[in-house]
PDB file of C-alpha atoms in Angstrom:
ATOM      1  CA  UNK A   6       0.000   0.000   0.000  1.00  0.00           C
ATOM      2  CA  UNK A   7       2.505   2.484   0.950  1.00  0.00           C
ATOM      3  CA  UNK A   8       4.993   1.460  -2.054  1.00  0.00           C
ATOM      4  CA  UNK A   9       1.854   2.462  -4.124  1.00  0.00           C
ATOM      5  CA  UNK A  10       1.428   5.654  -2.856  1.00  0.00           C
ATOM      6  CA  UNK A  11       4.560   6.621  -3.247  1.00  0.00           C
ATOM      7  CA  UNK A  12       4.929   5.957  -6.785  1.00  0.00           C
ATOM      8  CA  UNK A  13       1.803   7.643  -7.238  1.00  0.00           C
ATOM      9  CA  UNK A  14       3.113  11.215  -5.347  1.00  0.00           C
ATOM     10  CA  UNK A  15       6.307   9.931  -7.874  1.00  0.00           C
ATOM     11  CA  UNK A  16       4.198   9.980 -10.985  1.00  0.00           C
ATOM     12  CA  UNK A  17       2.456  13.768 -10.258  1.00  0.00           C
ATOM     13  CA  UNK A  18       5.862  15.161  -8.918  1.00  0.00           C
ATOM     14  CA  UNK A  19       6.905  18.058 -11.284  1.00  0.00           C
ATOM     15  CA  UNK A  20       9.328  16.920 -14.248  1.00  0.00           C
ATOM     16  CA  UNK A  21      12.976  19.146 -13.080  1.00  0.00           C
ATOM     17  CA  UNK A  22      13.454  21.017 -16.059  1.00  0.00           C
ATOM     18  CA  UNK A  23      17.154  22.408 -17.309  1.00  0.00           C
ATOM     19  CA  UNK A  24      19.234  24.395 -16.613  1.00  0.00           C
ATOM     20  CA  UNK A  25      19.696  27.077 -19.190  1.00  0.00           C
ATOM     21  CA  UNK A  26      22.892  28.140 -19.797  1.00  0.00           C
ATOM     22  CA  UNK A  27      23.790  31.841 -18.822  1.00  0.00           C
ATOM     23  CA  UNK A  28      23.866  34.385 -21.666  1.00  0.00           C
ATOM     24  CA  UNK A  29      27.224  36.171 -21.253  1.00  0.00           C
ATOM     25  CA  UNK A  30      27.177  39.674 -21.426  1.00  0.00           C
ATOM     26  CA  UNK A  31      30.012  40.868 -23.594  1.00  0.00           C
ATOM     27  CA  UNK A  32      31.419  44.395 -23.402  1.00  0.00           C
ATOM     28  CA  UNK A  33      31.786  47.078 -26.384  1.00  0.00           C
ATOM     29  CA  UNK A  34      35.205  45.749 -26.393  1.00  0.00           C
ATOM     30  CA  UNK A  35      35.305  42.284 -26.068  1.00  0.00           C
ATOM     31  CA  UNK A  36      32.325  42.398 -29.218  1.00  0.00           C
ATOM     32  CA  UNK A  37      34.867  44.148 -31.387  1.00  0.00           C
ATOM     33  CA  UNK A  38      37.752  41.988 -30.573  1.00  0.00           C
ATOM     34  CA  UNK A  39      35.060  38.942 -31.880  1.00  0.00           C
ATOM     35  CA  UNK A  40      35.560  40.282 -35.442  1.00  0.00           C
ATOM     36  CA  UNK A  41      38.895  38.933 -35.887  1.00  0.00           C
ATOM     37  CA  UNK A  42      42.159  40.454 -37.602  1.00  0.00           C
ATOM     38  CA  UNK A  43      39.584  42.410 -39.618  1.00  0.00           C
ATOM     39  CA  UNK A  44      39.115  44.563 -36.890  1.00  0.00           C
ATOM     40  CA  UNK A  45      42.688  46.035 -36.839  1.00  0.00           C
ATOM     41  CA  UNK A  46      42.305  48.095 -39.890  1.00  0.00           C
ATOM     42  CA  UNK A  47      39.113  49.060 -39.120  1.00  0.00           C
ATOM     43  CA  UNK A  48      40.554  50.567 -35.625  1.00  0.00           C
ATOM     44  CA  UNK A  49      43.275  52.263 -37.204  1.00  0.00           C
ATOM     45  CA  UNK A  50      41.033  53.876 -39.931  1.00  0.00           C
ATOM     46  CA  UNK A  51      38.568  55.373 -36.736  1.00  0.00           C
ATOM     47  CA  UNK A  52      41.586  57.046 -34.969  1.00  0.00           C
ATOM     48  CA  UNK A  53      42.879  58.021 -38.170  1.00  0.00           C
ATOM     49  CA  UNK A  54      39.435  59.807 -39.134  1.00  0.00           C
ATOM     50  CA  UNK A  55      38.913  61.376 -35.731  1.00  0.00           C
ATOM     51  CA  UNK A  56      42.610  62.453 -35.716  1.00  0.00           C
ATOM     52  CA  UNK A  57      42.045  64.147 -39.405  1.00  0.00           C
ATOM     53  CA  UNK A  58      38.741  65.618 -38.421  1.00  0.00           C
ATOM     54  CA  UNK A  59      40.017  67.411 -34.899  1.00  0.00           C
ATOM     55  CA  UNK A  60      43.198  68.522 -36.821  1.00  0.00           C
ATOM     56  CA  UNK A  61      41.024  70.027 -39.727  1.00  0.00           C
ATOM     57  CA  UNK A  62      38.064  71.410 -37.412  1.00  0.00           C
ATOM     58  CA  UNK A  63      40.777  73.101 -35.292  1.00  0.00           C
ATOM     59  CA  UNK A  64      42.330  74.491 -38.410  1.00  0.00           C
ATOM     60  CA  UNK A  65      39.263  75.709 -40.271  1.00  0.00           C
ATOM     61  CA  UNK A  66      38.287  77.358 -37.184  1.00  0.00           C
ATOM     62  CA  UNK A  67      41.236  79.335 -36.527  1.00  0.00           C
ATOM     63  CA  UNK A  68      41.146  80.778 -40.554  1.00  0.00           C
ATOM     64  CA  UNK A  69      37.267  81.699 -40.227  1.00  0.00           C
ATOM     65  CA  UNK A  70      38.440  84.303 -37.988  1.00  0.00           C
ATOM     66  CA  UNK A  71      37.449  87.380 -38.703  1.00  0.00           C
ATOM     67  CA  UNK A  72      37.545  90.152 -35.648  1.00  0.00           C
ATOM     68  CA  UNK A  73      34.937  93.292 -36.856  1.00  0.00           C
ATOM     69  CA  UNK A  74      37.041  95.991 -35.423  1.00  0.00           C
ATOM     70  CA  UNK A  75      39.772  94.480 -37.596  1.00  0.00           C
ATOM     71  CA  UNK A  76      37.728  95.281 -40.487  1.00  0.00           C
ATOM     72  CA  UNK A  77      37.028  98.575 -39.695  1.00  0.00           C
ATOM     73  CA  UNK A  78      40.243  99.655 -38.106  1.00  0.00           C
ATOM     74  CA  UNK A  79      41.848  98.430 -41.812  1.00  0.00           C
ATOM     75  CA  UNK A  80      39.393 100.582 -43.498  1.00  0.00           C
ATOM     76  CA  UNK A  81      39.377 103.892 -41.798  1.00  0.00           C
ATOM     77  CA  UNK A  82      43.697 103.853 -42.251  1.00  0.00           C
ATOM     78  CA  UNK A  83      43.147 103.420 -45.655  1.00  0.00           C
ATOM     79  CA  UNK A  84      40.954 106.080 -45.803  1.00  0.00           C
ATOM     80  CA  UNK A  85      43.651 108.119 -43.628  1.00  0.00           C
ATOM     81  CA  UNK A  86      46.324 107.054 -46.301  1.00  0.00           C
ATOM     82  CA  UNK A  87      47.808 105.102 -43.296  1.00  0.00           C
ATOM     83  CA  UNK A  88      49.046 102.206 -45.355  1.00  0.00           C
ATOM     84  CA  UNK A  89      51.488 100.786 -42.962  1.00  0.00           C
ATOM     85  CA  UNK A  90      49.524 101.064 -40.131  1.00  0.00           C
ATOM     86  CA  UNK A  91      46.090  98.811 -41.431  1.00  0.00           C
ATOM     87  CA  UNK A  92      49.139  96.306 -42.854  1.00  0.00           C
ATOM     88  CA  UNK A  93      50.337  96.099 -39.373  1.00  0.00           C
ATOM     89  CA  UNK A  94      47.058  95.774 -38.215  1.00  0.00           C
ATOM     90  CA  UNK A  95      46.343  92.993 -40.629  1.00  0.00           C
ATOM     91  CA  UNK A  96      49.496  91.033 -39.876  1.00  0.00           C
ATOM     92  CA  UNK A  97      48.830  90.759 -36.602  1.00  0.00           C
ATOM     93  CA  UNK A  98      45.301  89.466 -36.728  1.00  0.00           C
ATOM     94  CA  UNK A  99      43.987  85.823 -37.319  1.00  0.00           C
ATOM     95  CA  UNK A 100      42.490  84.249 -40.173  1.00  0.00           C
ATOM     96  CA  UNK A 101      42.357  83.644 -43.671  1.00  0.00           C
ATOM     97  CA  UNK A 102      40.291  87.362 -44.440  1.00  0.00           C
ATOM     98  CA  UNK A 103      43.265  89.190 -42.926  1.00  0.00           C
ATOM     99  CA  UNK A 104      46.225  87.466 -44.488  1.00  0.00           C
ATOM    100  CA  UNK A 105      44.386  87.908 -47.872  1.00  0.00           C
ATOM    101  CA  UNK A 106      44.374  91.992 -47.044  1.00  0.00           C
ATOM    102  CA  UNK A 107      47.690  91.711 -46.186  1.00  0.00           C
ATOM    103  CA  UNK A 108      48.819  90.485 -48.923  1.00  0.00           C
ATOM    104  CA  UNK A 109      46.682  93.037 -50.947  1.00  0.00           C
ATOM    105  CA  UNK A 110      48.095  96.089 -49.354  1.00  0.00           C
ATOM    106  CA  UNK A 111      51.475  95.035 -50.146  1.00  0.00           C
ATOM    107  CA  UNK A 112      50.319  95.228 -54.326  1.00  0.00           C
ATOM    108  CA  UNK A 113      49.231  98.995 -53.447  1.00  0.00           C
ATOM    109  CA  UNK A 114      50.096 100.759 -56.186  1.00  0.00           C
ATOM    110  CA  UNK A 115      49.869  98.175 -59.158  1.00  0.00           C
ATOM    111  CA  UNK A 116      47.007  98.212 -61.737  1.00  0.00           C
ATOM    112  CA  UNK A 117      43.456  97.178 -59.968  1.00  0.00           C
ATOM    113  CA  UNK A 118      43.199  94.108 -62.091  1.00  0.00           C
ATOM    114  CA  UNK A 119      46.630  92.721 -60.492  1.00  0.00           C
ATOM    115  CA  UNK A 120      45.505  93.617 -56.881  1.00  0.00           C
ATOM    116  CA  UNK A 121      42.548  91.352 -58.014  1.00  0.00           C
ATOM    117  CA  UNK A 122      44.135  88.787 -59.180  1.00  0.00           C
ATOM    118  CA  UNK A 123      46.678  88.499 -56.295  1.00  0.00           C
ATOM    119  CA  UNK A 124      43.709  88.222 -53.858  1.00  0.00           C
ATOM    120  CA  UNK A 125      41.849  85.654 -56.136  1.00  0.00           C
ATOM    121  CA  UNK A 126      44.909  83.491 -55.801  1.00  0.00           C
ATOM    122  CA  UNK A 127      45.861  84.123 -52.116  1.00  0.00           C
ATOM    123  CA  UNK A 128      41.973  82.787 -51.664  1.00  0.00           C
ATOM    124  CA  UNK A 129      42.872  79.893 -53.378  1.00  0.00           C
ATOM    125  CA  UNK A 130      45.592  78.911 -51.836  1.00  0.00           C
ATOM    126  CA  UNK A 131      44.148  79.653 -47.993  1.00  0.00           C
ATOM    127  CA  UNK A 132      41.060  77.380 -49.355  1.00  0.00           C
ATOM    128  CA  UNK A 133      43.541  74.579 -50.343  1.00  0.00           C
ATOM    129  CA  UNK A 134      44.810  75.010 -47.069  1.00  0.00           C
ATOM    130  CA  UNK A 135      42.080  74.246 -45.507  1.00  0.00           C
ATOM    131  CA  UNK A 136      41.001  71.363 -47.223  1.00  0.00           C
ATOM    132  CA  UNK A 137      44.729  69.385 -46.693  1.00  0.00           C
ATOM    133  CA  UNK A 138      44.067  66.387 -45.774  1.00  0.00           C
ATOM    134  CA  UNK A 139      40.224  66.315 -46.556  1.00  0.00           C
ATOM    135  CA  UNK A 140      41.158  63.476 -49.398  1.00  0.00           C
ATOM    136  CA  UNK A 141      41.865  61.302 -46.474  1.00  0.00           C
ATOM    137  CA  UNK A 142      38.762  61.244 -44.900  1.00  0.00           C
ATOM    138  CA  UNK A 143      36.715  61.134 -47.961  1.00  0.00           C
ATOM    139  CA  UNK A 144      39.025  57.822 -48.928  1.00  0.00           C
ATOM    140  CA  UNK A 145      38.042  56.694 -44.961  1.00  0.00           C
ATOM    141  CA  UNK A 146      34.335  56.791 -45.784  1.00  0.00           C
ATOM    142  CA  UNK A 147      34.836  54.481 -48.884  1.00  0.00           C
ATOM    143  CA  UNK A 148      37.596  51.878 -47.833  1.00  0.00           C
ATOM    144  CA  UNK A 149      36.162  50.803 -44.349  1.00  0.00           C
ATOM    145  CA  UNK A 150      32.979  49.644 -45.666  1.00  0.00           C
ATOM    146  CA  UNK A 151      35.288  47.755 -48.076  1.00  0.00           C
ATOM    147  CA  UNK A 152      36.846  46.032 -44.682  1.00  0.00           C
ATOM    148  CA  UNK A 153      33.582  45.161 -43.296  1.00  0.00           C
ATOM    149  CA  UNK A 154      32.202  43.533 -46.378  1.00  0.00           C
ATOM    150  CA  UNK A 155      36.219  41.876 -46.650  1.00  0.00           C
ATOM    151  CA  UNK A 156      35.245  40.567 -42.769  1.00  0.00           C
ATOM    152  CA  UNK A 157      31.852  39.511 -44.018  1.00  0.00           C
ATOM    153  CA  UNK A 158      33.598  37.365 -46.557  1.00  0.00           C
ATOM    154  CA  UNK A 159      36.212  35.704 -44.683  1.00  0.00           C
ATOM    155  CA  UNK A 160      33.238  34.996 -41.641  1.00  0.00           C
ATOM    156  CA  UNK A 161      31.751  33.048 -44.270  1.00  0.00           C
ATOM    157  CA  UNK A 162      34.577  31.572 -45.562  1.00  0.00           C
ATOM    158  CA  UNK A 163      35.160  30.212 -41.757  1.00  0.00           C
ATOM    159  CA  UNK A 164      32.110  29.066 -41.491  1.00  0.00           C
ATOM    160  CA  UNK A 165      31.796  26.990 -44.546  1.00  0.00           C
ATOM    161  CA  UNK A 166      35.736  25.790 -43.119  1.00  0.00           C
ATOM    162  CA  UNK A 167      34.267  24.633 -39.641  1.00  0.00           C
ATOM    163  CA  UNK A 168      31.345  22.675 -41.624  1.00  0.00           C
ATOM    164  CA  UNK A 169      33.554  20.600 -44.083  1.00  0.00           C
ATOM    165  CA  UNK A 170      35.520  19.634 -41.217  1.00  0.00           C
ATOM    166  CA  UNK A 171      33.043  19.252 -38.355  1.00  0.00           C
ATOM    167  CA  UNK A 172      30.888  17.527 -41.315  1.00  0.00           C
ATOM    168  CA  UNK A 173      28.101  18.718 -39.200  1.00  0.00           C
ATOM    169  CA  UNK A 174      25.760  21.799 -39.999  1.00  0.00           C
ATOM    170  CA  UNK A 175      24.637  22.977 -36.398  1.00  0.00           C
ATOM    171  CA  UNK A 176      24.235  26.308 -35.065  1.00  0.00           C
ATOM    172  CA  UNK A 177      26.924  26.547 -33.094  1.00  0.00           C
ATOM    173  CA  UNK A 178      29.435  25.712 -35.745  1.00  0.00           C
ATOM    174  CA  UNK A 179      27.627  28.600 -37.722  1.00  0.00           C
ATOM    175  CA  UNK A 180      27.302  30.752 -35.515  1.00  0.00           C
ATOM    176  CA  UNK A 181      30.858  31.814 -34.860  1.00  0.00           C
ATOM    177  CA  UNK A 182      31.333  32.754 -38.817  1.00  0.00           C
ATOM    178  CA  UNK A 183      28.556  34.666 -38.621  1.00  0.00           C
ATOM    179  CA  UNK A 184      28.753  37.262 -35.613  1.00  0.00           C
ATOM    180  CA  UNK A 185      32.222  37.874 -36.690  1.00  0.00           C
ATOM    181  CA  UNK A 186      30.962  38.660 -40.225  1.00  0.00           C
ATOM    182  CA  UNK A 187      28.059  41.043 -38.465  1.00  0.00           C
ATOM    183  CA  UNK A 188      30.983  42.240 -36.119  1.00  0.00           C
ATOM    184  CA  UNK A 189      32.651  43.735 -38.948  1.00  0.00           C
ATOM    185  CA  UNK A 190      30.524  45.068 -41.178  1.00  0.00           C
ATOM    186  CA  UNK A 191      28.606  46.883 -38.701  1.00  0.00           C
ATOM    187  CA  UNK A 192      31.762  47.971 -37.204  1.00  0.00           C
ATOM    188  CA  UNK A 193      33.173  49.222 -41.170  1.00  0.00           C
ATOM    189  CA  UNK A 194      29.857  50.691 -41.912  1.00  0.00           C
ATOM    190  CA  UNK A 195      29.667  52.792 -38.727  1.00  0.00           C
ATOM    191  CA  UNK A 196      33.031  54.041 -39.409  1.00  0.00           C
ATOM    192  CA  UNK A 197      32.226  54.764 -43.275  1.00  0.00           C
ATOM    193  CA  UNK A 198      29.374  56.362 -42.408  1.00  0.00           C
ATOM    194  CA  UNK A 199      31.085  58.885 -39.207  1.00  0.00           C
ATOM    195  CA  UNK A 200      33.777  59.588 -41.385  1.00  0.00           C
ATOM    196  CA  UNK A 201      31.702  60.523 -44.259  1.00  0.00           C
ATOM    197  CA  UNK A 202      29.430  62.996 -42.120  1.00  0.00           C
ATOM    198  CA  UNK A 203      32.843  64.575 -40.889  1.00  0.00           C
ATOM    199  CA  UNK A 204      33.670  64.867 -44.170  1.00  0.00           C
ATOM    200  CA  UNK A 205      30.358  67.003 -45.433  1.00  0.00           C
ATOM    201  CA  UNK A 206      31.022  68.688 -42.080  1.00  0.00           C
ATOM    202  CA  UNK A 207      34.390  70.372 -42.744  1.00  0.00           C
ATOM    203  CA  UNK A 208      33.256  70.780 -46.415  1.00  0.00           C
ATOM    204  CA  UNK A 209      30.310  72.836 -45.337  1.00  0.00           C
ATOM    205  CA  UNK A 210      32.282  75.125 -43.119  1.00  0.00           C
ATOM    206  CA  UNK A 211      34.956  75.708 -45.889  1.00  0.00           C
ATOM    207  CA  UNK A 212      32.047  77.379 -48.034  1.00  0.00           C
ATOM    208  CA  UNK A 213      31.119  79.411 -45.069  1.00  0.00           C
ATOM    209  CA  UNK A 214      34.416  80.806 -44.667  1.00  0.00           C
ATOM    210  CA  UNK A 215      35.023  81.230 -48.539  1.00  0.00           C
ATOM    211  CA  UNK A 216      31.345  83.261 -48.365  1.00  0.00           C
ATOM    212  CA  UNK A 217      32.471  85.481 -46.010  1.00  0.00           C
ATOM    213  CA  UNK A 218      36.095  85.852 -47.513  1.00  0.00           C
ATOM    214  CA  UNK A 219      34.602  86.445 -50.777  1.00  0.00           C
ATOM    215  CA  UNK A 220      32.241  89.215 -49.282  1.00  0.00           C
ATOM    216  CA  UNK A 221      35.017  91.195 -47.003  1.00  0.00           C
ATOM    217  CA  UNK A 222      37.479  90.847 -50.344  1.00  0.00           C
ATOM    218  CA  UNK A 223      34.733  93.498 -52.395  1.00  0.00           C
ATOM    219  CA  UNK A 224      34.225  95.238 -49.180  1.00  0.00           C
ATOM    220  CA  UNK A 225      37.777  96.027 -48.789  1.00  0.00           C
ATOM    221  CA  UNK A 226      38.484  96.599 -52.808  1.00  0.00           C
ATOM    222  CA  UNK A 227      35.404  98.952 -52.606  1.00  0.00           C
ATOM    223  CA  UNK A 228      37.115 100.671 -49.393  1.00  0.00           C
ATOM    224  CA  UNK A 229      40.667 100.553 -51.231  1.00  0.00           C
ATOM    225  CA  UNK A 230      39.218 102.588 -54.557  1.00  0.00           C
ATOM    226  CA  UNK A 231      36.956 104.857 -53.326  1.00  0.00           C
ATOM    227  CA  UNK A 232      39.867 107.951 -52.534  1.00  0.00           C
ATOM    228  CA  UNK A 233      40.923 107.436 -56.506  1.00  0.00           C
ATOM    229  CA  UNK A 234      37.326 108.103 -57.371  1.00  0.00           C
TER     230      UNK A 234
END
């Protein structure tokens, strides 16, 4: 009787299910560091980008300078007919605008057309100035997708690997190809796509700064003219 009972409690008892097995939670790092080798040119093209786009920010900054008292101290000497003074003036200030007056006021006395052209070209060359470099970044936003689709490849290439010789198709033996194949093209995408934005960033203030250069530059030939009219 009792033996009967107890393999009837037996029977009802709940079944022990088990255990799952703990999902690891990986850090920022340790993901990246599952893309493989890939993952080394990928890094170095990220600090290279962010390196390029402080450099050039801090750059572009300092040559869209342009102090208003400047302008107007540089105008009312040459109104005075104090040439040397409003050169001074501009050598000592900051920025693209002033080096381009500076380099003006030194061509005082030549035909109009020549102090023209000499401020046409010292534009150009400050504008080349500020875009050193720029190349680099642009090439940044098309090679490191390259690198993640390259890591997509060679994921699947080890994946493929790991079947022939497991001769098993399972999810685990997938699985590793895989995340290191997601690994890196996320990873070359978000770098393509940072370094591409920094890119259009710079670019746009460039334009700003050759806007206003081109604007003070007929200011200052109006101001330079109007005692010979």
């Amino acid at each position: 009787m009792l033996q009967s009972i107890l393999l009837q409690i037996q029977s009802v008892a709940p079944v022990e299910t088990a255990a799952k097995p703990e999902i690891e939670d990986l850090s920022i790092l340790e993901i990246l560091m599952k893309g493989g080798p890939i993952m080394i040119p990928i890094v170095f093209l990220s600090i290279a980008a962010v390196a390029i786009f402080i450099e050039r920010f801090l750059y572009i900054k300092n040559a869209s300078k342009v102090d208003p008292y400047m302008l107007e101290s540089v105008k009312e000497k040459i109104k005075e007919g104090k040439l040397e003074e409003a050169k001074s003036i501009c050598n000592m200030a900051p920025g693209s605008t002033a080096r381009v007056f500076s380099k003006a006021l030194n061509r005082l006395g030549s035909p109009i057309r020549d102090i023209e052209s000499i401020m046409e070209n010292m534009s150009t060359i400050e504008v080349n100035r500020m875009e050193k470099n720029l190349g680099l970044l642009a090439a940044i936003a098309a090679i490191a997708p390259m690198f993640g689709f390259l890591g997509t490849v060679v994921g699947m290439i080890k994946s493929f690997y790991n079947i022939s010789i497991a001769n098993d198709i399972s999810i685990g033996i997938i699985a590793g190809g895989i995340y290191e194949k997601m690994v890196t093209s996320a990873s070359g995408l978000l770098i393509g796509v940072l370094a591409y934005i920094m890119y259009t960033y710079l670019n746009h203030k460039i334009d700003r700064v050759v806007a206003t250069l081109e604007d003070n530059s007929i200011d200052f030939l109006d101001t330079l003219y109007k005692p010979a009219r």
